[in-house]
Short mmCIF file of C-alpha atoms and ligand atoms in Angstrom, two decimals:
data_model
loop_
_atom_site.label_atom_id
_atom_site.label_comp_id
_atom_site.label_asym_id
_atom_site.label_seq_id
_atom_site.Cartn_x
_atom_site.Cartn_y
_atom_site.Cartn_z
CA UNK D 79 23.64 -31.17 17.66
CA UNK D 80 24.50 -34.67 16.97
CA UNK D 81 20.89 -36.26 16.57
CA UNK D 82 17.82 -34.95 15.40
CA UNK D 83 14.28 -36.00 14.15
CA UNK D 84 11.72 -34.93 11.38
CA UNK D 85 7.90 -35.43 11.21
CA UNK D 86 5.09 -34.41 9.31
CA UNK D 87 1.52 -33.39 10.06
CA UNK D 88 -1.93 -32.14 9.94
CA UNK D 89 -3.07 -32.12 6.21
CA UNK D 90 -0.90 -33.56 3.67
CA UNK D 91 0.59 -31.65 0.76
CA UNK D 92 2.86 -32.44 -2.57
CA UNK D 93 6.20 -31.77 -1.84
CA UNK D 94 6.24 -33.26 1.80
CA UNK D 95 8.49 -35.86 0.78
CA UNK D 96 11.02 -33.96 -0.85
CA UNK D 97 10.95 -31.67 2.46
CA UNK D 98 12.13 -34.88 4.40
CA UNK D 99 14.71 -35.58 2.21
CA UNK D 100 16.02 -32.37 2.34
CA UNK D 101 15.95 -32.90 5.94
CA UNK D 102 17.55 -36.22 6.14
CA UNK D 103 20.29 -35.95 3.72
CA UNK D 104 21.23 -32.49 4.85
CA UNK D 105 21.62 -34.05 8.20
CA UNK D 106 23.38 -36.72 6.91
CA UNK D 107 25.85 -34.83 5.05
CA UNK D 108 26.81 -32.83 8.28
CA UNK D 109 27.21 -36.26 10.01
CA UNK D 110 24.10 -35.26 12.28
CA UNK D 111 21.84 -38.47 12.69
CA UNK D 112 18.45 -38.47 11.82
CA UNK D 113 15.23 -39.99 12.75
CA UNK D 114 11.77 -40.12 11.39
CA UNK D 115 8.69 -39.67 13.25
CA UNK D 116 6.03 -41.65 11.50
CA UNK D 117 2.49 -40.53 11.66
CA UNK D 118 3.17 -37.16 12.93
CA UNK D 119 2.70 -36.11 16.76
CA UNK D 120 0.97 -39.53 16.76
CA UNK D 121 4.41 -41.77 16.18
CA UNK D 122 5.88 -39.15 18.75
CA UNK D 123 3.69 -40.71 21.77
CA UNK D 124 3.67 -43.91 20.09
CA UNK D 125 7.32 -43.96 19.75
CA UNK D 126 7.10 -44.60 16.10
CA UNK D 127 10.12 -43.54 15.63
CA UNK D 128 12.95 -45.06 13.47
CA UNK D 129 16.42 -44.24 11.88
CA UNK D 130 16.78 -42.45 8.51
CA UNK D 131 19.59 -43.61 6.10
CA UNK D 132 20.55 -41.87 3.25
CA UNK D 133 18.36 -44.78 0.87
CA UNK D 134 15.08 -44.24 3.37
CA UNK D 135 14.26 -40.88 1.13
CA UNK D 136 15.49 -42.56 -2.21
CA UNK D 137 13.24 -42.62 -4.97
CA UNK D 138 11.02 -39.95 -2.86
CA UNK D 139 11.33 -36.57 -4.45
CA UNK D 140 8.94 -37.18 -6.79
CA UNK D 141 5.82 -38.58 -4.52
CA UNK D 142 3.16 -36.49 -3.83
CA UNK D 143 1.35 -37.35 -0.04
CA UNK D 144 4.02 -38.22 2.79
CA UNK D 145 5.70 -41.80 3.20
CA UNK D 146 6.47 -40.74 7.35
CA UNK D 147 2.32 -40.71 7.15
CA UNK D 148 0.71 -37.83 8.80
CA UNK D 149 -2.14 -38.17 11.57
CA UNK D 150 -4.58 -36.02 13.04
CA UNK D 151 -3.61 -36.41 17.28
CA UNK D 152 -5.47 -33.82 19.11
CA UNK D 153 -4.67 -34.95 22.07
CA UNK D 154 -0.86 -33.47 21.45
CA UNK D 155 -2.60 -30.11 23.05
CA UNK D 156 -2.24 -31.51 26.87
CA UNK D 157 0.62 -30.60 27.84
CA UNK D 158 1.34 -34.20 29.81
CA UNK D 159 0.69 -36.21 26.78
CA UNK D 160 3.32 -34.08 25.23
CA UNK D 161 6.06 -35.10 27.96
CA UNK D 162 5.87 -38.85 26.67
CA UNK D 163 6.23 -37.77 23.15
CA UNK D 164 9.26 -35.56 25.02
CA UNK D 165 10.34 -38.40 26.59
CA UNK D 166 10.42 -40.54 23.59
CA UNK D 167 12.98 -38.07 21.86
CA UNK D 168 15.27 -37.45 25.16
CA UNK D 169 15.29 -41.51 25.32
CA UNK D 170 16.97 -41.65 21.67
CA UNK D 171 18.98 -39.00 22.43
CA UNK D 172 17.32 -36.77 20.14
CA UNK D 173 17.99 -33.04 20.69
CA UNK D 174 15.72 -31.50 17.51
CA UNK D 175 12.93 -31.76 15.33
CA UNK D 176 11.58 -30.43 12.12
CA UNK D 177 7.57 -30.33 12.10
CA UNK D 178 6.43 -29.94 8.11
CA UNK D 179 2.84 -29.12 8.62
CA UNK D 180 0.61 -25.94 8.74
CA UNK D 181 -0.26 -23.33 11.55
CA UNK D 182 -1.65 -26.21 14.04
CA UNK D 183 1.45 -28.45 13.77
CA UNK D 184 3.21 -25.29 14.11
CA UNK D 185 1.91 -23.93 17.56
CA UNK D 186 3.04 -28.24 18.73
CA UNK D 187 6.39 -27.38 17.70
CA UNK D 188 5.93 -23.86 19.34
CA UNK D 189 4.64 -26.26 22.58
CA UNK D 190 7.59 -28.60 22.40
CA UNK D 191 10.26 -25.75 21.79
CA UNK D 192 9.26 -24.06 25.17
CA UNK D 193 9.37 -27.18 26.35
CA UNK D 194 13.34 -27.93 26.14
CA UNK D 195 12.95 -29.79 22.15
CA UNK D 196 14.33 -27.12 19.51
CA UNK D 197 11.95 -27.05 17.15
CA UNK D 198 11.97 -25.89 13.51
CA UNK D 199 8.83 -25.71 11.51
CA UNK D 200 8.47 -26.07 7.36
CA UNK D 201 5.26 -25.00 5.86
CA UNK D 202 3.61 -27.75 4.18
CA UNK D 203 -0.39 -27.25 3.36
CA UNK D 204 -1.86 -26.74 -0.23
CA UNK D 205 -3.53 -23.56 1.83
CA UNK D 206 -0.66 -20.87 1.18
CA UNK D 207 -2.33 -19.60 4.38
CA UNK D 208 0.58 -19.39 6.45
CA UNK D 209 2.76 -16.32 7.22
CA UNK D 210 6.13 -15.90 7.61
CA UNK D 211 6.25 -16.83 3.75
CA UNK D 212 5.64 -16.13 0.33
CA UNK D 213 4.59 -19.68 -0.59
CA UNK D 214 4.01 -23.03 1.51
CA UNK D 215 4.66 -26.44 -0.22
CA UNK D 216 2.19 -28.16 -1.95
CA UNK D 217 0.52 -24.65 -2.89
CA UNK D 218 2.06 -24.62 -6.71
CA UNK D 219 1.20 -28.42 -7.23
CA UNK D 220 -2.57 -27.88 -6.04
CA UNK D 221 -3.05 -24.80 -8.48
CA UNK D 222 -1.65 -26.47 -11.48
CA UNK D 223 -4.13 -29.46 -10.44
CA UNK D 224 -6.67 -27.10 -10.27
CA UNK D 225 -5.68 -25.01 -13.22
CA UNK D 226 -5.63 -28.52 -15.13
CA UNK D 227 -9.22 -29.33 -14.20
CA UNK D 228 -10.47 -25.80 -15.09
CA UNK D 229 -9.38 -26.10 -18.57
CA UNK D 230 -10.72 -29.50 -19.22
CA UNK D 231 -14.11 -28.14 -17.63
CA UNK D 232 -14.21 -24.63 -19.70
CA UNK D 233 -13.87 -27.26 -23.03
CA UNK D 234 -17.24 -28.99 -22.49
CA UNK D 235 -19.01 -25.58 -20.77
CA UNK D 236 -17.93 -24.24 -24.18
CA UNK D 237 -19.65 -26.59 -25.86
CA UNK D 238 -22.54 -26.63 -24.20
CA UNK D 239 -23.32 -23.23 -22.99
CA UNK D 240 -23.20 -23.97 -19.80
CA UNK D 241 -22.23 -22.01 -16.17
CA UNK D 242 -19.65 -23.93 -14.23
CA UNK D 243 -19.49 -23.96 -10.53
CA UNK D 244 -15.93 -24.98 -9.79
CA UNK D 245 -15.51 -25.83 -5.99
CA UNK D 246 -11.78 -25.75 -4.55
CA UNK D 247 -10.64 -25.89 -0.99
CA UNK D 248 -9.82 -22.79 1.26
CA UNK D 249 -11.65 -23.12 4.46
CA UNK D 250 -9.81 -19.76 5.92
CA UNK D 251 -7.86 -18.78 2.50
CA UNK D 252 -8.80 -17.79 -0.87
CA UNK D 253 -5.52 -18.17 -2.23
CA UNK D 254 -6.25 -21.26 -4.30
CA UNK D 255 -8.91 -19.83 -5.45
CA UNK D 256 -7.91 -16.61 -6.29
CA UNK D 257 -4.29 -18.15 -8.15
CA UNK D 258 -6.91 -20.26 -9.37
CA UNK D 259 -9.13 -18.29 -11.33
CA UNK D 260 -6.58 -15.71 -12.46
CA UNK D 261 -4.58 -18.32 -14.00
CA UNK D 262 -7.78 -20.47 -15.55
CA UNK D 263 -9.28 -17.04 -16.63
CA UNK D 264 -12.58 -17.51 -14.49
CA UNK D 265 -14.77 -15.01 -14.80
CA UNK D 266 -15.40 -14.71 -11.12
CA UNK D 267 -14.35 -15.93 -7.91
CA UNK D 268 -15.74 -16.07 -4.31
CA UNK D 269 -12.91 -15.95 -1.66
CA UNK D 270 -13.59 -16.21 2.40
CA UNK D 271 -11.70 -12.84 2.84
CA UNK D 272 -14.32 -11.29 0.65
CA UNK D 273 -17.86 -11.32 0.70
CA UNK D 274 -19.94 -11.02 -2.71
CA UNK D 275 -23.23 -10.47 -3.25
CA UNK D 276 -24.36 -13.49 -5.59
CA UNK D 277 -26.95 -11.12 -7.27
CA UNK D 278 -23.54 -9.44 -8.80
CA UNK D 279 -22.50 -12.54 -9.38
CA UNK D 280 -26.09 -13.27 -11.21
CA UNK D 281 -25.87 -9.63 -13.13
CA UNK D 282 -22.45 -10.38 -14.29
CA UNK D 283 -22.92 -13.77 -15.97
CA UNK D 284 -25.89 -12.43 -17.80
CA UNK D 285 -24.57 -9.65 -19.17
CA UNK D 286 -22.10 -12.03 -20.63
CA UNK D 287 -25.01 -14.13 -22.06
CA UNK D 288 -26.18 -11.48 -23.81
CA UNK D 289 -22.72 -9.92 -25.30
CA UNK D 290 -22.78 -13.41 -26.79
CA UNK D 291 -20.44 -15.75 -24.10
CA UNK D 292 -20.50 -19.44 -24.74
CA UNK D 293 -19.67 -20.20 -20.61
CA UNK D 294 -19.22 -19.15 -17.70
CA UNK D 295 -16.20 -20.42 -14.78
CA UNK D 296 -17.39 -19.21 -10.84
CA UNK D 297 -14.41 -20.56 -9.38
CA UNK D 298 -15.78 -20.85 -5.33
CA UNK D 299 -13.57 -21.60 -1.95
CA UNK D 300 -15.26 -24.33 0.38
CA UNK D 301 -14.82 -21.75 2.73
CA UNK D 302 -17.62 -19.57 1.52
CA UNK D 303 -19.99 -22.00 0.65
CA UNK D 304 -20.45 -25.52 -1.33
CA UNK D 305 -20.83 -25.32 -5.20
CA UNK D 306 -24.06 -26.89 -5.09
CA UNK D 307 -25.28 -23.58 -2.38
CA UNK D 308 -23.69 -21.77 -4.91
CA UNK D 309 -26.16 -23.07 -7.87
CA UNK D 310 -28.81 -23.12 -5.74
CA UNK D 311 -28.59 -18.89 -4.92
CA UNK D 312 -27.82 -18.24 -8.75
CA UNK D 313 -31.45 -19.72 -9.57
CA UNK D 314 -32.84 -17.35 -7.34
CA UNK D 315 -31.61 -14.62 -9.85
CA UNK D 316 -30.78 -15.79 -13.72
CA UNK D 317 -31.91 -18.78 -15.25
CA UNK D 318 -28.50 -20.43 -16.71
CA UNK D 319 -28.11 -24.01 -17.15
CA UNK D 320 -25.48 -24.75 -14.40
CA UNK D 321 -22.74 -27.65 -13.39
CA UNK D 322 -21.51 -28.07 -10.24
CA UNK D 323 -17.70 -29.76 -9.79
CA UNK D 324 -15.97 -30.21 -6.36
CA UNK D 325 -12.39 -31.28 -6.80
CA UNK D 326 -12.07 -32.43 -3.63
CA UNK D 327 -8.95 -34.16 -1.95
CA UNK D 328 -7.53 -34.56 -6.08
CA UNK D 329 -6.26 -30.86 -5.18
CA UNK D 330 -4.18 -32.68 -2.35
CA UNK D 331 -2.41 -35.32 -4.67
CA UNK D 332 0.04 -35.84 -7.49
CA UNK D 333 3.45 -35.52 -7.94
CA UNK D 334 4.71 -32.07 -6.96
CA UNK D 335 5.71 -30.01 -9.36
CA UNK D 336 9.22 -28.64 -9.77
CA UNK D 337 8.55 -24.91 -7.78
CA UNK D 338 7.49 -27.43 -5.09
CA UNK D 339 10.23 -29.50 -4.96
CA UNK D 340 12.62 -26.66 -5.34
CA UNK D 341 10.83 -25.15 -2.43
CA UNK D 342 10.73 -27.98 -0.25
CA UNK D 343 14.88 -29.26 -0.67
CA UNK D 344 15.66 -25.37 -0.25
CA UNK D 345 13.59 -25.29 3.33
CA UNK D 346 14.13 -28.42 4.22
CA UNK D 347 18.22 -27.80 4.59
CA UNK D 348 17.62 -24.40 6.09
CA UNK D 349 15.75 -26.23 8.87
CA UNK D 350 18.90 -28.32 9.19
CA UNK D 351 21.07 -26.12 9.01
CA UNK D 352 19.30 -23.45 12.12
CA UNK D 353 18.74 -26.25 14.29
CA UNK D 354 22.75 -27.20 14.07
CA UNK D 355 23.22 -23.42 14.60
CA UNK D 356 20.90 -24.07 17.72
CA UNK D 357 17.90 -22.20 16.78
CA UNK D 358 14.49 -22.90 17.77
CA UNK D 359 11.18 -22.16 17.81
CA UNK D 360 11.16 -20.52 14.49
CA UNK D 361 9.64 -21.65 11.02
CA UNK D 362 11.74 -21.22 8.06
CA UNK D 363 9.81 -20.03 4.35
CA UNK D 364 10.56 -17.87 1.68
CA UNK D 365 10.12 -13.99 1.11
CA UNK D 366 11.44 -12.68 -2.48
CA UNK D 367 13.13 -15.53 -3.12
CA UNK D 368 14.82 -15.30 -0.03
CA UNK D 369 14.99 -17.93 2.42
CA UNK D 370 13.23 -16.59 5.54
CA UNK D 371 13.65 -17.56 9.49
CA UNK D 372 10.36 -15.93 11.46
CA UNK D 373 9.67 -16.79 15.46
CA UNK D 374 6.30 -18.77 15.62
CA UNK D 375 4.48 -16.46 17.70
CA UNK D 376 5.05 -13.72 15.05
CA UNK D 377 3.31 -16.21 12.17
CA UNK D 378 0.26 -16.88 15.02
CA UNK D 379 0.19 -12.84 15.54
CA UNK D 380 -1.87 -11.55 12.73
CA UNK D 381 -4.25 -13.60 10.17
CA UNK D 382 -2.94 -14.46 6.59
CA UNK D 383 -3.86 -11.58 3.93
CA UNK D 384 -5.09 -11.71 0.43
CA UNK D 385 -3.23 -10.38 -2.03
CA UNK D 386 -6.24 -7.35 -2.75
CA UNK D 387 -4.57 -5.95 -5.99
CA UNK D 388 -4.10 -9.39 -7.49
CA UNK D 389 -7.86 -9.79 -6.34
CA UNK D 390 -8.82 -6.38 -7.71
CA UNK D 391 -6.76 -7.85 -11.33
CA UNK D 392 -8.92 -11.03 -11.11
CA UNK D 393 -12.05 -8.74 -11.39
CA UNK D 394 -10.60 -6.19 -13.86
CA UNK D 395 -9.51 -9.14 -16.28
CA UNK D 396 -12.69 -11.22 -16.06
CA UNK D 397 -14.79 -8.09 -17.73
P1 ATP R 584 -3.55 -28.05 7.66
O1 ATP R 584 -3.42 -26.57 7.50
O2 ATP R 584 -3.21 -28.79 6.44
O3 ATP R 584 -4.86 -28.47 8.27
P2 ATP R 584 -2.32 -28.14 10.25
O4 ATP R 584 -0.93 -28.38 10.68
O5 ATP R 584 -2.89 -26.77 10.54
O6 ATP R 584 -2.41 -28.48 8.72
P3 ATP R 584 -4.00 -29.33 12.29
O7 ATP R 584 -4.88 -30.55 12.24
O8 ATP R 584 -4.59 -28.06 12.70
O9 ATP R 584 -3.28 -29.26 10.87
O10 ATP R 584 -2.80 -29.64 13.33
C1 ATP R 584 -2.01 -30.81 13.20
C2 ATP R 584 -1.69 -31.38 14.56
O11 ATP R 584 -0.95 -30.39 15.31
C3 ATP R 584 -2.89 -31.69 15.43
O12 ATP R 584 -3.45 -32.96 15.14
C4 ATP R 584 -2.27 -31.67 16.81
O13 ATP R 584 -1.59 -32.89 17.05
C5 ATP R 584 -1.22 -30.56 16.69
N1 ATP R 584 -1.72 -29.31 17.26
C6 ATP R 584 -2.64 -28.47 16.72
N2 ATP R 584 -2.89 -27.42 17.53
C7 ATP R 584 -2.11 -27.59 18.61
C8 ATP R 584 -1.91 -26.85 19.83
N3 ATP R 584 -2.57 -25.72 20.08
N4 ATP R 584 -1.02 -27.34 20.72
C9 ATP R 584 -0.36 -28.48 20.49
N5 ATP R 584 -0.51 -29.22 19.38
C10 ATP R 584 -1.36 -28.80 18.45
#
């Protein structure tokens, strides 16, 4: 394989740029050209496409969001818009791509392998809701953000008395939140996998009032419901002074952290190194510290699971 491209899509995560470097200097360093697809599937039908020298990625390890810009481009599902995006590649002379995205960039890479491009995909989404790996990049970054903000907010519920609603995202999965509360020592959290009855949720926050607790953390995935719904069912049951905080797209920025970065250069020149070996179709991630090759239809086959004992912990140490 003498030329091949790398992109990056749907949401953006921390670590995305050192993924691409990984990528390009890999490439580079086996004397296989490389391309970057700006704006993700977008650039591919636009032809935004340009050549990647070793200085492109300099000074980009260290950037959170993605500098090849990522795009929303629905359209990428019909299967003729694809060919021009195919096109595009066979016109450069472009034999491969590397997709860093989550599960919907991954079944357009799945698309464009059965469709004569070997494709390789990275997973890169805050969301560690992919399988086929341990961790995704962007994941650690967004729970240290997260972790960050908890402890500033626990200070001033201390000193207040107060019951704080903490809202992080997780449409699908509670991962973020779970990691989340474990590590920030919430004393509960409400994960889509899991449903909870808030009156529990009610019971257990005032029997900490009355053993004498200064505060109280609900750390809640978007996916369940907002913080503010969250407040709203508590007053049905206890009468707490609450605060409501959504973190919002903060969870999605900064600088990733080192795990990240690791993660990302690691699976980054795996990628590289299974497309020269001619592989496609396939996402690369990590299992045991292991670096992991699994077919995309096997990560589509079965839904991302919760890790139920480290759920159960979350419970048993929040008593
Ligand atoms: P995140 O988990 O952060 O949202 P994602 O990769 O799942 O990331 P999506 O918006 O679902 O984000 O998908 C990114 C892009 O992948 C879409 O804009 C579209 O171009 C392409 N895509 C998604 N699903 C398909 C599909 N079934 N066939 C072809 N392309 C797809």
């Amino acid at each position: 394989m003498k030329k091949i491209a790398v992109l990056t899509s749907g949401g953006d995560s921390p670590g995305m740029n050192a993924a691409v470097r990984a990528v390009v200097r890999k490439a580079l360093f086996h004397d296989v050209e490389v391309y970057g697809v700006y704006q993700g599937y977008l650039g591919l039908l636009t032809n935004n496409i340009k050549p990647m020298e070793r200085g492109t990625v300099g000074d980009k390890i260290q950037r959170g969001g993605t500098f090849l810009q990522s795009a929303r481009c629905p359209e990428f599902k019909d299967k003729e818009v694809r060919q021009k995006g195919i096109d595009n590649l066979n016109a450069l002379g472009i034999e491969g791509l590397v997709v860093v995205g989550g599960d919907g960039s991954y079944r357009g890479a799945q698309r464009l392998s059965e469709e004569g491009i070997n494709t390789i995909g990275i997973p890169g989404t805050i969301d560690n809701d992919i399988n086929g790996t341990d961790f995704t990049i962007g994941f650690d970054t967004a729970l240290n953000t997260i972790i960050d903000a908890i402890d500033k907010i626990r200070d001033t519920a201390s000193s207040h008395e107060r019951t704080f609603i903490i809202e992080v995202m997780g449409r699908d999965a509670g991962d973020l939140a779970l990691w989340s509360a474990l590590a920030g020592g919430a004393e509960t959290v409400l994960v889509p996998e899991h449903k909870k009855d808030i009156k529990e949720v009610a019971d257990k926050i005032q029997q900490g009032i009355e053993r004498g607790k200064k505060h109280s953390i609900i750390v809640v995935a978007e996916g369940v419901m907002s913080g503010d719904e969250c407040a709203e069912q508590l007053k049905k049951y206890i009468n707490v002074d609450t605060r409501v905080s959504v973190l919002g797209h903060m969870q999605r920025g900064g600088s990733p952290s080192g795990v990240d970065r690791v993660l990302a250069s690691r699976l980054g020149a795996y990628a590289v190194e299974l497309l020269m070996e001619g592989e496609s179709g396939l996402a690369v991630g990590i299992q045991n510290n292991k670096l992991t090759k699994t077919k995309f239809e096997d990560i589509f086959s079965s839904q991302h699971v919760l890790d139920e004992r480290m759920f159960r912990l979350t419970n048993e140490l929040s008593i």
